[in-house]
PDB file of C-alpha atoms in Angstrom:
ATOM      1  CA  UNK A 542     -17.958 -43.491  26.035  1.00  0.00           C
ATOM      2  CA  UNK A 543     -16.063 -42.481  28.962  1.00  0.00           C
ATOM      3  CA  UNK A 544     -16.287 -38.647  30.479  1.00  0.00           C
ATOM      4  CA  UNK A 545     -13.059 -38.099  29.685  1.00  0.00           C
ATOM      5  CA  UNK A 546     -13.889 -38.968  25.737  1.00  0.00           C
ATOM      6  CA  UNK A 547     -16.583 -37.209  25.912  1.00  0.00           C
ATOM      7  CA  UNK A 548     -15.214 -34.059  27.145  1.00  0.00           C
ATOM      8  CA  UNK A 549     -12.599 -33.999  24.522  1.00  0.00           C
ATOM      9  CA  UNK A 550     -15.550 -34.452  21.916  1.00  0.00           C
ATOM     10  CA  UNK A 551     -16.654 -31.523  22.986  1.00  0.00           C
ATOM     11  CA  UNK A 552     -13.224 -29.788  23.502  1.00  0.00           C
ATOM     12  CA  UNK A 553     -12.870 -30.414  19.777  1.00  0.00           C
ATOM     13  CA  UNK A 554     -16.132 -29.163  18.623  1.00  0.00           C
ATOM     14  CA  UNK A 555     -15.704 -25.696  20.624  1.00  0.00           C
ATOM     15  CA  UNK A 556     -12.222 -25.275  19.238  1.00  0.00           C
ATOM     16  CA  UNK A 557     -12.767 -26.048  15.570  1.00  0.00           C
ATOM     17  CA  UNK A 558     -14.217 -22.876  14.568  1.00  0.00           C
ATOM     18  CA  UNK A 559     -11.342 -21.070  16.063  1.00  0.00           C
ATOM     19  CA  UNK A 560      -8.820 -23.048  14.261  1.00  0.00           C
ATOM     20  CA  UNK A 561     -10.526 -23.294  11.030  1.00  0.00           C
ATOM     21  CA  UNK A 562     -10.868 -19.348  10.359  1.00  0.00           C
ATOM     22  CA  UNK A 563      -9.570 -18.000   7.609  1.00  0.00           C
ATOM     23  CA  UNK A 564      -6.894 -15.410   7.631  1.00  0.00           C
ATOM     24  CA  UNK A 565      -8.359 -11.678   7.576  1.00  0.00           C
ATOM     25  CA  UNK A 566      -8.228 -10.479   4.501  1.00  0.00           C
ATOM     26  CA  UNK A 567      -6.190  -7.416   5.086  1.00  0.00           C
ATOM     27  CA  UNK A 568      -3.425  -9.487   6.925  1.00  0.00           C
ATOM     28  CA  UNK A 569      -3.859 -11.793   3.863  1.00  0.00           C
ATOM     29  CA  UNK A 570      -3.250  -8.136   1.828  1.00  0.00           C
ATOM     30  CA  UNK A 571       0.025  -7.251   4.392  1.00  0.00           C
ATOM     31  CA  UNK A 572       1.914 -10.617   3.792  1.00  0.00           C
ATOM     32  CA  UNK A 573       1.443 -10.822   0.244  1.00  0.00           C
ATOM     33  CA  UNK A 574       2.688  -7.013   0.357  1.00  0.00           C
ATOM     34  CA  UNK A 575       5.488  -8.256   2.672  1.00  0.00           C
ATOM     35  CA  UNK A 576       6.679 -10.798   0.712  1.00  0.00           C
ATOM     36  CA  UNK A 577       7.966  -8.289  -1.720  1.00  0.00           C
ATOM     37  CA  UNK A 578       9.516  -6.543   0.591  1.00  0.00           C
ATOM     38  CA  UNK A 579      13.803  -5.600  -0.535  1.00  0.00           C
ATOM     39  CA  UNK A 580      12.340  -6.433  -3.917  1.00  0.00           C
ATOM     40  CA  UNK A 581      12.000  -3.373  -6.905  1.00  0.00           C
ATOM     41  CA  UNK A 582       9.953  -3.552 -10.345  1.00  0.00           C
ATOM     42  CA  UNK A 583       9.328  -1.512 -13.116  1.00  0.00           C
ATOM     43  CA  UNK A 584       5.866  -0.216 -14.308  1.00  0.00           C
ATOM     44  CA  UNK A 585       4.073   1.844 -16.485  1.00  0.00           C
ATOM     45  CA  UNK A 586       1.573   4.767 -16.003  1.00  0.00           C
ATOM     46  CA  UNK A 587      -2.367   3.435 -17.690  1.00  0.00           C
ATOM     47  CA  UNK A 588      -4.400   6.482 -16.316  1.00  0.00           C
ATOM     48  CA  UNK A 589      -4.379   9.292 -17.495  1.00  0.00           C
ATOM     49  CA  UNK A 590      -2.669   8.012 -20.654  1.00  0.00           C
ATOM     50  CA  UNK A 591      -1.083  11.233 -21.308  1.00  0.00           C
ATOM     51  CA  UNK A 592       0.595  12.992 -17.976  1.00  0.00           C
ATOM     52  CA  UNK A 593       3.211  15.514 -18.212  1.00  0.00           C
ATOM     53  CA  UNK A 594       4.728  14.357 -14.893  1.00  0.00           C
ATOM     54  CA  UNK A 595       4.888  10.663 -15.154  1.00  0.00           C
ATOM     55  CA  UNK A 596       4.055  10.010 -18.939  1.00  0.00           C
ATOM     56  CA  UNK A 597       6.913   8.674 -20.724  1.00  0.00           C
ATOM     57  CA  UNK A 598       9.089   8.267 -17.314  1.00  0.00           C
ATOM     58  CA  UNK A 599      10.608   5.407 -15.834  1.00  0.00           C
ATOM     59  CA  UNK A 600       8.407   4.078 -12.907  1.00  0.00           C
ATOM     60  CA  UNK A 601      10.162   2.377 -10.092  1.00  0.00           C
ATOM     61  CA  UNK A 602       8.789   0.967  -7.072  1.00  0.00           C
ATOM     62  CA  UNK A 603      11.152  -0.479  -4.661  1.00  0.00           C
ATOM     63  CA  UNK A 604       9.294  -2.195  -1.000  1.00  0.00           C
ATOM     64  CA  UNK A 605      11.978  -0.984   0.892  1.00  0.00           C
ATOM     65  CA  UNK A 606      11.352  -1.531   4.820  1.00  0.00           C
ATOM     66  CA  UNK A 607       9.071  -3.827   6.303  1.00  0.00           C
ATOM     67  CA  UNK A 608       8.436  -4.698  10.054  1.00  0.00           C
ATOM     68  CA  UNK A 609       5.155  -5.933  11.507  1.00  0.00           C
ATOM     69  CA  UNK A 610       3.192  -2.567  11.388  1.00  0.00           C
ATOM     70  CA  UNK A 611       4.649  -0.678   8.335  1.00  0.00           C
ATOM     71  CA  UNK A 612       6.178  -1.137   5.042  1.00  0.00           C
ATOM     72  CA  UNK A 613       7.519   1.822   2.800  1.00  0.00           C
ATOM     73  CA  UNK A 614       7.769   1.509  -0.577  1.00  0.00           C
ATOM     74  CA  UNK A 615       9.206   4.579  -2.292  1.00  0.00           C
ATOM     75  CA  UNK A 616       8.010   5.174  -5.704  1.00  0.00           C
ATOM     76  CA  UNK A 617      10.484   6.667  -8.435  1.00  0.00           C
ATOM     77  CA  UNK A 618       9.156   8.949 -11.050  1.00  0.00           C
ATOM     78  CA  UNK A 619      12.341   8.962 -13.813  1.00  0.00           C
ATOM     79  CA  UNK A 620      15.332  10.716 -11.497  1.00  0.00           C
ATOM     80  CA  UNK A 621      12.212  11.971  -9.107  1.00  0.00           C
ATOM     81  CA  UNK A 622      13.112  10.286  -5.532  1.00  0.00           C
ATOM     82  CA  UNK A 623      10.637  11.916  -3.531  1.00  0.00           C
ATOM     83  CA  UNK A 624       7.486   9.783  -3.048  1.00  0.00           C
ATOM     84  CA  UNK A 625       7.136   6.864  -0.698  1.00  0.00           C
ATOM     85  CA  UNK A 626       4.097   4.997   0.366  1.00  0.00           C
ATOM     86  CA  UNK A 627       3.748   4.370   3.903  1.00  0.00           C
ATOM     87  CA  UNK A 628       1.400   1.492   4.744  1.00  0.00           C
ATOM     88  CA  UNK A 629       0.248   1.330   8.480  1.00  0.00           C
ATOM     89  CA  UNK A 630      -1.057  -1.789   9.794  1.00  0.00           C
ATOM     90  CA  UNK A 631      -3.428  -1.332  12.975  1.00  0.00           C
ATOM     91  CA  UNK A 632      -5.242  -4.875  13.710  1.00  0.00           C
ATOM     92  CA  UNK A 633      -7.061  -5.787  10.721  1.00  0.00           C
ATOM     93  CA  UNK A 634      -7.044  -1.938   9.659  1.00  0.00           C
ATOM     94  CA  UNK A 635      -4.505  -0.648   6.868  1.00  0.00           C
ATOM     95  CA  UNK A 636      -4.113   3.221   6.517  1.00  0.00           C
ATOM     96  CA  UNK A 637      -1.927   5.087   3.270  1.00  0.00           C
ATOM     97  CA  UNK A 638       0.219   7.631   3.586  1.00  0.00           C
ATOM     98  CA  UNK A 639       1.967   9.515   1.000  1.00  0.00           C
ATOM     99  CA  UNK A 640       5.810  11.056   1.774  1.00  0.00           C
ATOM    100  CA  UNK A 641       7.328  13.664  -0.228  1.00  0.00           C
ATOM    101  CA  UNK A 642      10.651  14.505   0.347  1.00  0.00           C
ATOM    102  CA  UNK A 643      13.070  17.408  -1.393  1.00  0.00           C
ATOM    103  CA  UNK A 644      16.303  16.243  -3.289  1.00  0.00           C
ATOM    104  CA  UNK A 645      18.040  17.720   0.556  1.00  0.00           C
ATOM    105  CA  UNK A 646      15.875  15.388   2.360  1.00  0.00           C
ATOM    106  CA  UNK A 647      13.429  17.524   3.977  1.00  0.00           C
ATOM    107  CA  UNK A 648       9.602  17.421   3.974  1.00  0.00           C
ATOM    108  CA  UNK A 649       7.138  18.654   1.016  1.00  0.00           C
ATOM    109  CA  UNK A 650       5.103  21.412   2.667  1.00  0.00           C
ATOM    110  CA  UNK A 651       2.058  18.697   1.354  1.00  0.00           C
ATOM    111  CA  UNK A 652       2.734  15.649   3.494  1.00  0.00           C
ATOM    112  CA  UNK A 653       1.802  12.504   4.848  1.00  0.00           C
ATOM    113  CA  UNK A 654      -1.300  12.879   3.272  1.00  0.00           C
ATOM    114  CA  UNK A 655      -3.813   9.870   2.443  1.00  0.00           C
ATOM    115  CA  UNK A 656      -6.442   7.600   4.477  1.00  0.00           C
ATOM    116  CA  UNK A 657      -7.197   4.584   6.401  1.00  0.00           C
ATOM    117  CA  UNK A 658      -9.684   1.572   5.129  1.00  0.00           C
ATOM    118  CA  UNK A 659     -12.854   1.412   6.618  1.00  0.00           C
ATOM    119  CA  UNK A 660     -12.651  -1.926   7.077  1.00  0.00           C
ATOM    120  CA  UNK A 661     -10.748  -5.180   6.738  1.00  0.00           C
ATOM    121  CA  UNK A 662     -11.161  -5.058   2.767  1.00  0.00           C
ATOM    122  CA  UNK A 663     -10.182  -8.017   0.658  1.00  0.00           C
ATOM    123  CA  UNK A 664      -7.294  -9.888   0.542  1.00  0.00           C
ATOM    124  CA  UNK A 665      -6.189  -8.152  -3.054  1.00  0.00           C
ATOM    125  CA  UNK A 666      -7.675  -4.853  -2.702  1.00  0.00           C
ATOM    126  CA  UNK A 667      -7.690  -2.245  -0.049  1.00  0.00           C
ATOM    127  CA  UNK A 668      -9.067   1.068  -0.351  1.00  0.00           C
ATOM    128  CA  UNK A 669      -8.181   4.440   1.282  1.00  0.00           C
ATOM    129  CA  UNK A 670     -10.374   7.359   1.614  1.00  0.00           C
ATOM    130  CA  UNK A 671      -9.302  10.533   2.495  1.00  0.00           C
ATOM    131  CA  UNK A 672      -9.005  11.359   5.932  1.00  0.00           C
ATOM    132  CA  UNK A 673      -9.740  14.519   7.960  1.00  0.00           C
ATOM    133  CA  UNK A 674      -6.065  15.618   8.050  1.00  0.00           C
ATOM    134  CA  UNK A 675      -5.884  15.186   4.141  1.00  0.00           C
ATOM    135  CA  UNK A 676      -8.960  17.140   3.933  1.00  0.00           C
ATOM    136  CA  UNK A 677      -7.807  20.095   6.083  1.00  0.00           C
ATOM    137  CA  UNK A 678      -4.404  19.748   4.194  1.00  0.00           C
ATOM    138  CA  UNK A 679      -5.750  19.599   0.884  1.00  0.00           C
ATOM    139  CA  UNK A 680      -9.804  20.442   0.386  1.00  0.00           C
ATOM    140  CA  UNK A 681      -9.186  19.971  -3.056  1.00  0.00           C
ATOM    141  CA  UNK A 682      -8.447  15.954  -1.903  1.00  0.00           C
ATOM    142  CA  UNK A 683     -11.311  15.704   0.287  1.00  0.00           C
ATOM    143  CA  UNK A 684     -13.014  13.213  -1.986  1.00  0.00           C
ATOM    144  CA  UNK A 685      -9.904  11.241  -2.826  1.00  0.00           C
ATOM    145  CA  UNK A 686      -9.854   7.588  -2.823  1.00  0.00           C
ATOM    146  CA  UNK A 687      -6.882   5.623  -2.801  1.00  0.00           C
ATOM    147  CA  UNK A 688      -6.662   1.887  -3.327  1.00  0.00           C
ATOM    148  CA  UNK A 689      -3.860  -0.699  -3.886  1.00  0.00           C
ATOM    149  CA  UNK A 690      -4.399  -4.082  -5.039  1.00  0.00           C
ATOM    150  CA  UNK A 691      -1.902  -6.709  -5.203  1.00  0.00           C
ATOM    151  CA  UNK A 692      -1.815 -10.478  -6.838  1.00  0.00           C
ATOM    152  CA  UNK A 693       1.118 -12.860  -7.884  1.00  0.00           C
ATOM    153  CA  UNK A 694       1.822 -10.979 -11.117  1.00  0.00           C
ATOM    154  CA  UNK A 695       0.671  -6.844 -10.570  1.00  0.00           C
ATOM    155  CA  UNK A 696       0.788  -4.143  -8.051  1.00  0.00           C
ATOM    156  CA  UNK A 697      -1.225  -1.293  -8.534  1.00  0.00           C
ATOM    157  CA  UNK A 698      -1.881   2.125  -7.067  1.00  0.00           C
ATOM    158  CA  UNK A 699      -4.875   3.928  -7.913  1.00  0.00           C
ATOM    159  CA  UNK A 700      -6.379   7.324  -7.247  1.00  0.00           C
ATOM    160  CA  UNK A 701     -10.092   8.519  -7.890  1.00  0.00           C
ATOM    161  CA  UNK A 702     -11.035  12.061  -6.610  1.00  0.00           C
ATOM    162  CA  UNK A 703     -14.694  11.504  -6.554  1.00  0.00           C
ATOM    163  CA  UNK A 704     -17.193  13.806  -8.708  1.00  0.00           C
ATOM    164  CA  UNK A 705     -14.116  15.090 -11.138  1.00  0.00           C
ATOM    165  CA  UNK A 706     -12.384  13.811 -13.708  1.00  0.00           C
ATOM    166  CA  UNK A 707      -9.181  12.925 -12.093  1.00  0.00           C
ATOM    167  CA  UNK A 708      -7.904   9.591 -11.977  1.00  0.00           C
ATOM    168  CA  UNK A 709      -4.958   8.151 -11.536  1.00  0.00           C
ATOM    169  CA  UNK A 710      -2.903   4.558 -11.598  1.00  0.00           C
ATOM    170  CA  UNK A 711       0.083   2.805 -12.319  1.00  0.00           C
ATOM    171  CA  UNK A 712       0.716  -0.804 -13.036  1.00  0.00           C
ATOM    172  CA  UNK A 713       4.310  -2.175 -11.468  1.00  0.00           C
ATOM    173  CA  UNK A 714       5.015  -5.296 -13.027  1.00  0.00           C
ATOM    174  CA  UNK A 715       5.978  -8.167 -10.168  1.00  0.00           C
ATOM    175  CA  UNK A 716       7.259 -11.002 -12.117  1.00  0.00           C
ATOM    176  CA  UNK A 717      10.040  -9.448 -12.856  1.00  0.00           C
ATOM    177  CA  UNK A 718      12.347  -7.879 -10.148  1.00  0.00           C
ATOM    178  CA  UNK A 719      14.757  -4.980 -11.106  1.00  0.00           C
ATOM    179  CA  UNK A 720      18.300  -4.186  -9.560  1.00  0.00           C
ATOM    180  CA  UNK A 721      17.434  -2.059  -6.298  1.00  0.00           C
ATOM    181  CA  UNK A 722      17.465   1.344  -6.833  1.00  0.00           C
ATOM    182  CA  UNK A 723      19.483   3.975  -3.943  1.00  0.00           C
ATOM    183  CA  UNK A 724      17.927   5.361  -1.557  1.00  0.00           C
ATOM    184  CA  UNK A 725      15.229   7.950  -1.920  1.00  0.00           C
ATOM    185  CA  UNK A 726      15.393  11.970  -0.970  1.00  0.00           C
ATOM    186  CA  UNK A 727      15.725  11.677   2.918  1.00  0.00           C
ATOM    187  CA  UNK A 728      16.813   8.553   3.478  1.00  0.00           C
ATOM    188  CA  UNK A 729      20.070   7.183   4.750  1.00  0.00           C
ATOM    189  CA  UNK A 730      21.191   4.377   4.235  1.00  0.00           C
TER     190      UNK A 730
END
């Protein structure tokens, strides 16, 4: 075996690790997200089962905007336009944060509240616990936990407030696209 072989041998060895790593999980969790993205579906509310404010409403989630560090998905409670989820990719790190609008456009006195993973999560799930601004925002929220999880047939967006009773989470149904909806409270399109 020549030097030469030998060196690219070694050259091979060294670099197969690199090449052979598998995809982070949360950038695993962004593209599958992405994919969606200028798609809507329709869901349903499973917890609580019986909520004055989305029970019985038509549930809309439409993944809006996308770009390489955010994607906004507004989220339509009946004729309600004013939520959108804003998901912030920094590296391997995902934060939430929640948007509420009025009908005229302008912010919700309680905004941009939610939290950033803690770490690189799993390719399906990523969770979000409240962060200091929530906290100072809402104390009521300081316990909050958000998490999304995604797969080829379900989105879903959950909420646990640690040490009380509230919970929260909706099931959007992905195998079945809807007519996009117009644009939510703020936006222009």
């Amino acid at each position: 075996m020549t030097l030469k072989q030998s060196i690219l041998i070694i050259a091979i060895f060294i670099a197969s690790p690199i090449i052979s790593q598998e995809t982070n999980p949360s950038e695993t969790f962004w593209n599958t997200l992405k994919s969606h993205c200028g798609k809507a579906y329709e869901g349903s509310l499973a917890l609580p089962e019986e909520d004055e404010s989305f029970g019985g409403k038509k549930l809309v989630m439409h993944v809006r905007a996308c770009n390489e560090n955010e994607i906004k998905i507004p989220f339509y409670v009946g004729d309600d336009k004013s939520r959108t989820w804003v998901l912030t990719k920094n590296q391997d790190i995902i934060s939430l944060k929640h948007d509420h609008r009025h009908e005229d456009g302008t912010e919700d006195d309680v905004n941009f509240y939610g939290g950033t993973a803690s770490n690189a999560g799993k390719e399906n799930i990523q969770f979000f616990p409240a962060d200091v601004d929530t906290q100072k925002m809402i104390p009521g929220a300081a316990t909050n936990v958000w998490w999304i999880t995604v797969n080829d047939s379900t989105f879903t967006y959950n909420l646990r407030r640690l040490g009380t009773d509230r919970v929260f989470k909706v099931v959007m149904d992905l195998t079945k696209p809807i007519e996009e909806p117009s644009a939510p409270w703020g936006w222009v399109d």
